[in-house]
Coordinates of C-alpha atoms and ligand atoms in Angstrom, one line a residue:
X76 CA 0.7 -26.3 -5.4
X77 CA -0.8 -25.2 -2.1
X78 CA 1.2 -22.7 0.0
X79 CA 1.0 -21.7 3.6
X80 CA 2.7 -18.3 4.2
X81 CA 3.6 -18.2 7.9
X82 CA 4.0 -15.2 10.2
X83 CA 4.4 -12.5 7.6
X84 CA 3.4 -8.9 8.4
X85 CA 0.4 -8.3 6.2
X86 CA -0.2 -4.9 4.7
X87 CA -3.3 -4.4 2.7
X88 CA -3.8 -0.7 1.9
X89 CA -7.2 -1.5 0.4
X90 CA -8.9 -3.5 3.0
X91 CA -7.2 -2.9 6.2
X92 CA -6.1 -6.4 7.3
X93 CA -2.9 -5.8 9.1
X94 CA -0.5 -7.4 11.6
X95 CA 1.4 -10.7 11.7
X96 CA -0.7 -13.5 10.2
X97 CA -0.7 -16.7 8.1
X98 CA -2.2 -17.0 4.6
X99 CA -3.2 -20.1 2.8
X100 CA -3.1 -20.1 -1.0
X101 CA -5.2 -22.7 -2.8
X102 CA -6.4 -23.0 -6.4
X103 CA -4.8 -19.7 -7.4
X104 CA -6.8 -17.8 -4.8
X105 CA -6.3 -16.5 -1.2
X106 CA -8.2 -19.2 0.7
X107 CA -7.7 -18.3 4.3
X108 CA -6.1 -15.5 6.3
X109 CA -5.7 -16.0 10.0
X110 CA -3.5 -16.8 13.0
X111 CA -1.7 -20.1 13.5
X112 CA -3.1 -21.8 10.4
X113 CA -2.2 -25.4 9.8
X114 CA -2.5 -27.5 6.7
X115 CA -0.2 -30.5 6.4
X116 CA -0.8 -30.7 2.7
X117 CA 0.5 -27.2 2.0
X118 CA 4.1 -26.2 1.5
X119 CA 5.2 -23.7 4.1
X120 CA 6.9 -20.4 3.3
X121 CA 8.5 -18.8 6.4
X122 CA 7.7 -15.1 6.2
X123 CA 8.9 -14.1 9.6
X124 CA 10.3 -10.6 9.4
X125 CA 8.9 -10.1 6.0
X126 CA 6.1 -7.8 4.8
X127 CA 3.4 -9.6 2.8
X128 CA 1.4 -7.5 0.4
X129 CA -0.7 -7.9 -2.8
X130 CA 1.5 -8.4 -5.8
X131 CA 2.6 -5.0 -7.2
X132 CA 0.9 -3.5 -10.2
X133 CA 2.9 -1.4 -12.7
X134 CA 0.6 0.5 -15.0
X135 CA 3.3 1.8 -17.3
X136 CA 6.1 -0.3 -18.8
X137 CA 7.7 -0.6 -22.2
X138 CA 8.5 -4.2 -23.3
X139 CA 9.7 -3.4 -26.8
X140 CA 8.1 -6.4 -28.5
X141 CA 7.3 -6.5 -31.4
X142 CA 10.1 -4.7 -33.2
X143 CA 12.8 -3.9 -30.7
X144 CA 13.6 -7.3 -29.2
X145 CA 17.2 -6.3 -28.9
X146 CA 16.2 -3.9 -26.0
X147 CA 13.7 -6.2 -24.2
X148 CA 11.1 -8.9 -24.9
X149 CA 7.8 -9.5 -23.3
X150 CA 9.4 -12.6 -21.7
X151 CA 12.4 -10.8 -20.2
X152 CA 10.3 -7.8 -19.2
X153 CA 7.8 -10.1 -17.4
X154 CA 10.6 -11.8 -15.6
X155 CA 12.2 -8.5 -14.6
X156 CA 8.8 -7.5 -13.2
X157 CA 8.6 -10.6 -11.1
X158 CA 12.0 -10.0 -9.7
X159 CA 10.8 -6.5 -8.7
X160 CA 7.8 -7.8 -6.9
X161 CA 5.3 -7.1 -9.7
X162 CA 2.6 -9.6 -10.6
X163 CA 0.7 -7.3 -13.0
X164 CA 2.2 -4.9 -15.6
X165 CA 0.6 -2.9 -18.4
X166 CA 2.7 -2.4 -21.5
X167 CA 2.8 0.6 -23.8
X168 CA 2.0 0.3 -27.5
X169 CA 5.0 2.2 -28.9
X170 CA 6.4 -0.9 -30.6
X171 CA 7.1 -1.6 -34.2
X172 CA 4.4 -2.0 -35.5
X173 CA 2.4 0.1 -33.0
X174 CA -0.2 -1.8 -31.2
X175 CA -3.3 -0.1 -32.7
X176 CA -5.4 -3.1 -34.0
X177 CA -6.9 -6.2 -32.4
X178 CA -4.3 -8.4 -34.0
X179 CA -1.6 -6.4 -32.3
X180 CA -3.2 -6.7 -28.9
X181 CA -3.7 -10.5 -29.6
X182 CA 0.0 -10.8 -30.4
X183 CA 1.0 -9.2 -27.1
X184 CA -1.4 -11.4 -25.2
X185 CA -0.1 -14.5 -26.9
X186 CA 3.6 -13.7 -26.1
X187 CA 2.5 -12.8 -22.5
X188 CA 0.8 -16.1 -22.1
X189 CA 4.1 -17.9 -22.9
X190 CA 6.1 -15.8 -20.5
X191 CA 6.8 -17.1 -17.0
X192 CA 6.9 -13.8 -15.1
X193 CA 4.3 -11.2 -14.2
X194 CA 0.9 -11.1 -16.0
X195 CA 1.1 -8.6 -18.9
X196 CA -1.9 -6.4 -19.8
X197 CA -1.7 -4.6 -23.2
X198 CA -2.3 -0.9 -23.6
X199 CA -3.4 0.0 -27.2
X200 CA -2.6 3.2 -29.0
X201 CA -4.9 6.3 -29.0
X202 CA -4.2 7.1 -32.7
X203 CA -3.5 5.0 -35.8
X204 CA 0.3 4.4 -35.8
X205 CA 0.6 6.9 -33.0
X206 CA 0.6 9.5 -35.7
X207 CA -2.0 11.7 -34.0
X208 CA -4.3 11.9 -37.0
X209 CA -6.9 9.2 -36.8
X210 CA -8.5 7.5 -33.8
X211 CA -8.5 3.7 -33.5
X212 CA -11.4 1.4 -33.1
X213 CA -11.6 1.3 -29.3
X214 CA -14.4 -1.1 -29.1
X215 CA -12.5 -3.7 -31.1
X216 CA -9.3 -3.0 -29.1
X217 CA -11.2 -3.5 -25.8
X218 CA -12.7 -6.7 -27.1
X219 CA -9.3 -7.9 -28.0
X220 CA -8.1 -7.3 -24.4
X221 CA -6.6 -3.8 -24.2
X222 CA -6.9 -2.3 -20.7
X223 CA -6.3 1.3 -21.6
X224 CA -5.3 3.6 -24.4
X225 CA -2.1 5.7 -24.8
X226 CA 0.2 7.3 -27.4
X227 CA 3.0 7.4 -24.8
X228 CA 6.3 8.1 -26.3
X229 CA 4.7 10.4 -28.9
X230 CA 2.4 12.8 -27.0
X231 CA -0.9 13.6 -28.7
X232 CA -0.5 17.2 -30.1
X233 CA -3.9 17.5 -31.8
X234 CA -6.4 18.6 -29.1
X235 CA -9.3 17.9 -31.4
X236 CA -8.3 14.3 -31.9
X237 CA -7.7 13.9 -28.2
X238 CA -11.2 15.3 -27.5
X239 CA -12.7 12.8 -29.9
X240 CA -10.6 10.0 -28.4
X241 CA -11.7 10.9 -24.9
X242 CA -15.4 10.8 -25.9
X243 CA -15.0 7.4 -27.6
X244 CA -12.8 5.9 -24.9
X245 CA -15.4 7.0 -22.3
X246 CA -18.0 5.0 -24.1
X247 CA -15.8 1.9 -23.8
X248 CA -14.9 2.5 -20.1
X249 CA -11.2 2.8 -21.1
X250 CA -8.9 5.4 -19.5
X251 CA -6.5 7.5 -21.7
X252 CA -3.0 7.6 -20.3
X253 CA -1.4 10.7 -21.4
X254 CA 2.3 11.6 -21.9
X255 CA 2.1 15.4 -21.5
X256 CA 4.7 17.4 -23.3
X257 CA 4.2 20.0 -26.1
X258 CA 6.2 18.5 -29.0
X259 CA 7.2 21.9 -30.5
X260 CA 8.5 23.1 -27.1
X261 CA 10.5 20.0 -26.3
X262 CA 11.5 18.7 -29.8
X263 CA 14.2 16.1 -29.2
X264 CA 16.0 18.0 -26.5
X265 CA 17.8 16.0 -23.8
X266 CA 17.3 17.7 -20.4
X267 CA 15.2 20.0 -18.4
X268 CA 15.3 23.7 -19.5
X269 CA 17.1 25.3 -16.6
X270 CA 20.4 25.5 -14.8
X271 CA 21.9 22.3 -16.3
X272 CA 20.8 23.0 -19.9
X273 CA 22.3 26.5 -19.6
X274 CA 25.5 25.1 -18.1
X275 CA 25.8 22.5 -20.9
X276 CA 24.7 25.2 -23.4
X277 CA 22.1 23.0 -25.0
X278 CA 18.4 23.7 -25.4
X279 CA 16.1 22.1 -22.8
X280 CA 12.6 20.8 -22.3
X281 CA 10.7 23.4 -20.3
X282 CA 8.3 22.5 -17.4
X283 CA 5.6 24.6 -19.1
X284 CA 5.6 22.1 -22.0
X285 CA 4.3 19.5 -19.6
X286 CA 2.1 21.8 -17.6
X287 CA 0.2 23.2 -20.6
X288 CA -0.8 19.7 -21.7
X289 CA -1.7 18.6 -18.1
X290 CA -4.0 21.7 -18.1
X291 CA -5.4 20.7 -21.5
X292 CA -6.0 17.1 -20.4
X293 CA -7.7 18.4 -17.2
X294 CA -10.0 20.7 -19.1
X295 CA -10.9 18.1 -21.7
X296 CA -11.7 15.6 -18.9
X297 CA -13.9 18.2 -17.3
X298 CA -15.7 18.9 -20.6
X299 CA -16.1 15.4 -21.8
X300 CA -16.6 13.6 -18.5
X301 CA -14.0 11.0 -19.6
X302 CA -11.3 9.6 -17.3
X303 CA -7.9 10.9 -18.1
X304 CA -4.7 9.7 -16.4
X305 CA -1.5 11.7 -16.6
X306 CA 1.7 9.6 -17.0
X307 CA 4.9 10.3 -15.1
X308 CA 4.0 13.7 -13.7
X309 CA 7.3 15.5 -13.1
X310 CA 6.7 19.2 -12.1
X311 CA 5.3 20.8 -8.9
X312 CA 2.9 22.9 -11.0
X313 CA 1.6 19.9 -12.9
X314 CA 0.7 18.4 -9.5
X315 CA -1.1 21.5 -8.4
X316 CA -3.2 21.5 -11.6
X317 CA -4.3 17.9 -11.0
X318 CA -5.0 18.8 -7.3
X319 CA -7.2 21.7 -8.4
X320 CA -9.2 19.6 -10.9
X321 CA -9.6 16.7 -8.6
X322 CA -11.1 19.1 -6.0
X323 CA -13.6 20.1 -8.7
X324 CA -14.6 16.4 -9.1
X325 CA -13.0 16.0 -12.5
X326 CA -12.0 12.4 -13.3
X327 CA -8.3 12.9 -13.5
X328 CA -5.6 10.7 -12.0
X329 CA -1.9 10.6 -12.3
X330 CA 1.3 8.7 -11.7
X331 CA 4.9 9.5 -11.0
X332 CA 8.0 7.3 -11.1
X333 CA 10.9 6.8 -8.6
X334 CA 13.3 8.9 -10.7
X335 CA 11.1 12.0 -10.3
X336 CA 11.1 11.9 -6.5
X337 CA 14.7 10.7 -6.2
X338 CA 16.8 12.7 -8.6
X339 CA 17.1 16.3 -9.9
X340 CA 18.3 17.6 -13.3
X341 CA 21.8 17.8 -11.7
X342 CA 22.0 14.0 -12.1
X343 CA 22.6 14.6 -15.8
X344 CA 25.9 16.2 -14.8
X345 CA 26.9 13.0 -12.9
X346 CA 25.4 10.3 -15.2
X347 CA 25.0 11.8 -18.6
X348 CA 22.7 9.8 -20.9
X349 CA 21.7 7.4 -18.2
X350 CA 19.8 10.3 -16.6
X351 CA 18.1 11.2 -19.8
X352 CA 14.4 10.6 -19.7
X353 CA 11.2 12.2 -21.0
X354 CA 9.8 14.1 -19.3
X355 CA 13.2 15.1 -17.9
X356 CA 14.5 15.1 -14.3
X357 CA 13.5 18.5 -12.9
X358 CA 14.5 20.7 -9.9
X359 CA 14.6 20.1 -6.2
X360 CA 11.4 22.3 -5.9
X361 CA 9.7 19.9 -8.3
X362 CA 10.9 16.9 -6.3
X363 CA 9.3 18.5 -3.2
X364 CA 6.1 19.1 -5.1
X365 CA 6.0 15.5 -6.2
X366 CA 6.5 14.2 -2.7
X367 CA 3.8 16.6 -1.5
X368 CA 1.4 15.3 -4.2
X369 CA 2.2 11.7 -3.2
X370 CA 1.5 12.5 0.5
X371 CA -1.8 14.3 0.0
X372 CA -3.2 11.8 -2.5
X373 CA -3.0 14.0 -5.6
X374 CA -0.7 11.5 -7.2
X375 CA -2.5 8.2 -7.3
X376 CA 0.1 5.7 -8.5
X377 CA 3.8 5.0 -8.6
X378 CA 4.7 3.5 -12.0
X379 CA 8.2 2.7 -13.4
X380 CA 8.0 3.9 -17.0
X381 CA 10.5 1.0 -17.5
X382 CA 12.1 2.0 -20.7
X383 CA 14.9 -0.5 -21.7
X384 CA 17.5 0.6 -24.2
X385 CA 20.7 -1.2 -25.5
X386 CA 24.0 -0.4 -23.9
X387 CA 25.3 0.9 -27.2
X388 CA 22.4 3.3 -27.5
X389 CA 22.8 4.7 -24.0
X390 CA 26.5 5.1 -24.4
X391 CA 26.0 7.7 -27.1
X392 CA 26.5 11.4 -26.1
X393 CA 23.7 13.0 -24.1
X394 CA 22.1 14.7 -27.1
X395 CA 22.1 11.6 -29.2
X396 CA 21.1 8.9 -26.8
X397 CA 17.5 7.7 -26.5
X398 CA 15.4 8.8 -23.5
X399 CA 14.3 6.4 -20.8
X400 CA 15.4 4.3 -17.9
X401 CA 14.6 0.9 -16.6
X402 CA 12.8 0.6 -13.3
X403 CA 11.1 -2.8 -12.7
X404 CA 13.8 -4.2 -10.5
X405 CA 14.4 -1.1 -8.4
X406 CA 11.0 0.5 -8.0
X407 CA 9.9 -1.0 -4.7
X408 CA 13.2 -0.4 -3.0
X409 CA 13.7 3.1 -4.5
X410 CA 10.1 4.0 -3.4
X411 CA 10.7 2.7 0.1
X412 CA 14.1 4.4 0.4
X413 CA 12.8 7.8 -0.7
X414 CA 9.3 7.8 0.8
X415 CA 9.1 5.3 3.7
X416 CA 12.5 5.2 5.2
X417 CA 12.7 9.0 5.2
X418 CA 9.5 9.1 7.3
X419 CA 7.6 11.0 4.6
X420 CA 4.9 8.2 4.1
X421 CA 3.7 5.1 5.8
X422 CA 4.4 1.7 4.3
X423 CA 0.8 1.2 3.6
X424 CA 0.5 4.6 1.8
X425 CA 3.5 3.8 -0.4
X426 CA 2.1 0.3 -1.3
X427 CA -1.4 1.7 -2.0
X428 CA 0.2 3.6 -5.0
X429 CA 1.8 0.4 -6.2
X430 CA -1.2 -2.0 -5.8
X431 CA -4.8 -1.1 -5.4
X432 CA -4.7 2.4 -7.0
X433 CA -3.2 1.4 -10.3
X434 CA -5.3 -1.7 -10.4
X435 CA -8.3 0.5 -9.9
X436 CA -7.4 3.0 -12.7
X437 CA -6.9 0.1 -15.1
X438 CA -10.0 -1.6 -13.7
X439 CA -8.2 -4.9 -13.2
X440 CA -10.6 -7.1 -11.3
X441 CA -9.2 -9.0 -8.3
X442 CA -5.8 -7.3 -8.5
X443 CA -4.0 -5.1 -6.0
X444 CA -5.7 -6.4 -2.9
X445 CA -4.9 -9.0 -0.4
X446 CA -8.2 -10.6 0.7
X447 CA -9.9 -14.0 0.9
X448 CA -11.1 -14.8 -2.6
X449 CA -8.7 -12.4 -4.4
X450 CA -6.2 -13.8 -6.9
X451 CA -3.2 -15.3 -5.0
X452 CA -0.9 -12.6 -6.3
X453 CA 1.6 -11.6 -3.6
X454 CA 4.9 -10.1 -2.9
X455 CA 7.0 -10.9 0.2
X456 CA 9.8 -8.5 1.0
X457 CA 12.1 -7.4 3.7
X458 CA 11.5 -3.6 4.0
X459 CA 14.8 -3.1 5.9
X460 CA 17.3 -5.0 3.9
X461 CA 19.9 -2.8 2.2
X462 CA 21.5 -3.7 -1.1
X463 CA 23.6 -2.1 -3.7
X464 CA 22.1 -2.0 -7.2
X465 CA 24.1 -4.0 -9.6
X466 CA 22.4 -4.0 -13.0
X467 CA 24.5 -7.0 -14.1
X468 CA 22.2 -9.2 -12.0
X469 CA 19.0 -7.9 -13.5
X470 CA 16.5 -10.2 -15.3
X471 CA 15.9 -7.3 -17.7
X472 CA 18.0 -7.4 -20.9
X473 CA 18.7 -3.7 -20.3
X474 CA 21.1 -2.1 -17.8
X475 CA 20.1 1.6 -18.2
X476 CA 19.4 2.6 -14.7
X477 CA 20.5 5.8 -12.8
X478 CA 20.3 3.7 -9.6
X479 CA 23.3 1.6 -10.5
X480 CA 25.7 1.6 -7.6
X481 CA 23.2 3.2 -5.2
X482 CA 22.3 1.6 -1.9
X483 CA 18.6 1.0 -1.6
X484 CA 16.6 -0.3 1.3
X485 CA 13.9 -3.0 0.7
X486 CA 14.5 -6.4 -0.9
X487 CA 12.0 -8.6 -2.7
X488 CA 12.1 -12.3 -1.5
X489 CA 9.2 -14.0 -3.2
X490 CA 6.8 -13.0 -5.9
X491 CA 3.7 -15.2 -6.3
X492 CA 1.2 -15.1 -9.2
X493 CA -2.0 -17.0 -9.2
X494 CA -0.6 -19.2 -6.3
X495 CA 2.6 -20.1 -8.1
X496 CA 6.1 -18.7 -7.2
X497 CA 7.3 -16.7 -10.2
X498 CA 10.4 -15.3 -8.4
X499 CA 12.4 -16.4 -5.4
X500 CA 15.5 -14.6 -4.3
X501 CA 18.6 -16.8 -4.6
Ligands
LIG31 O1 11.8 8.5 -21.7 C1 10.9 8.0 -22.3 N1 11.1 6.8 -22.9 N2 9.8 8.6 -22.4 C2 8.8 8.1 -23.1 O2 7.7 8.7 -23.2 C3 9.0 6.9 -24.0 C4 10.0 6.1 -23.4 C5 10.5 5.0 -24.3 O3 9.7 4.4 -25.0 O4 11.7 4.8 -24.4
LIG32 ZN1 5.9 8.9 -21.6
LIG33 ZN1 6.5 5.6 -21.1

């Protein structure tokens, strides 16, 4: 199908085309961008009043297949992504079995090929079984289609293994995506160590547990020359460590997620297990530090860390429920609400962190930019439409979002992948 998208407001943080324009999509690519285009053989999409941007890229999601299909499958996750405006998502390997061999990567790719939503890019594990003892064969994993390496969910505790992994990953041109938390310090604790943990009289996960490992990762990146990416950065001090090492020219990048610039640890008092996530929601000073890091470019990307869990699991008491929250279907609106509609950031700067930057970190060619010749991956959204989050309407199998019942501003209307509509608002 050939589409002519008419009179949308183009935002391309990468290339700088802007303003109200028409776009012709043909053979899976952006064929023409211009004013008053006409093509009688194309189907017209009226985009007046809508923002048109490259399809969103989420570099950090959990799709739970194989092994935990009762939480989410690759197919449902890819559809949830499409509904959220995402055309490319990278999925974490903490499945059962762990994706640590070429056959595992091939399995994810096979399931992804059958899915009708966003394009799925597999991330493979840093260590065998994510046990932190033995590195995997990164050359074979890359050959099979892995786009990055991560033990997310089970942070790497062995600095020597991480150092070896960085050297080997560097040779393959693969980034390591690191969940930074010292396991001994955080154990299986449920919330940030601070006011709320004291009030609830439970042990907490201290900020220093994250910051120590962010510092470790930064120093190892400096020493090895390898690229390291910090997942879901959540404290102000973590941001300042990354800022300092970036200034030195070290190849360190980082992401945060909407929950870390929207909520504080206090949310646990309102929402209990639904507000449980690793790393935990922090303090208002941390939220300020995160927003500062987004504004000055220290934080490169906004990811979701979409972490689906079953309703029964999340209904357990705070200390027994699994950590994580879903995010694919709220991320754009939550980011616009907290960062753009508050006047903190421009629309283009927010979108940069959801398109070209994550595509660049994962080295996904032709993704994250809206230019003639690029893949026809686009999102059309109304940045000003308000809606109340109702998880019952989600494509995801899971409902565990702390945004339920909240009013957000920004509504996805169409998501287009390779020139085909993969989501249209009903
Ligand atoms: O809260 C989290 N949930 N943090 C992680 O690192 C893993 C994730 C999950 O897999 O549920
Ligand atoms: Zn993580
Ligand atoms: Zn994660």
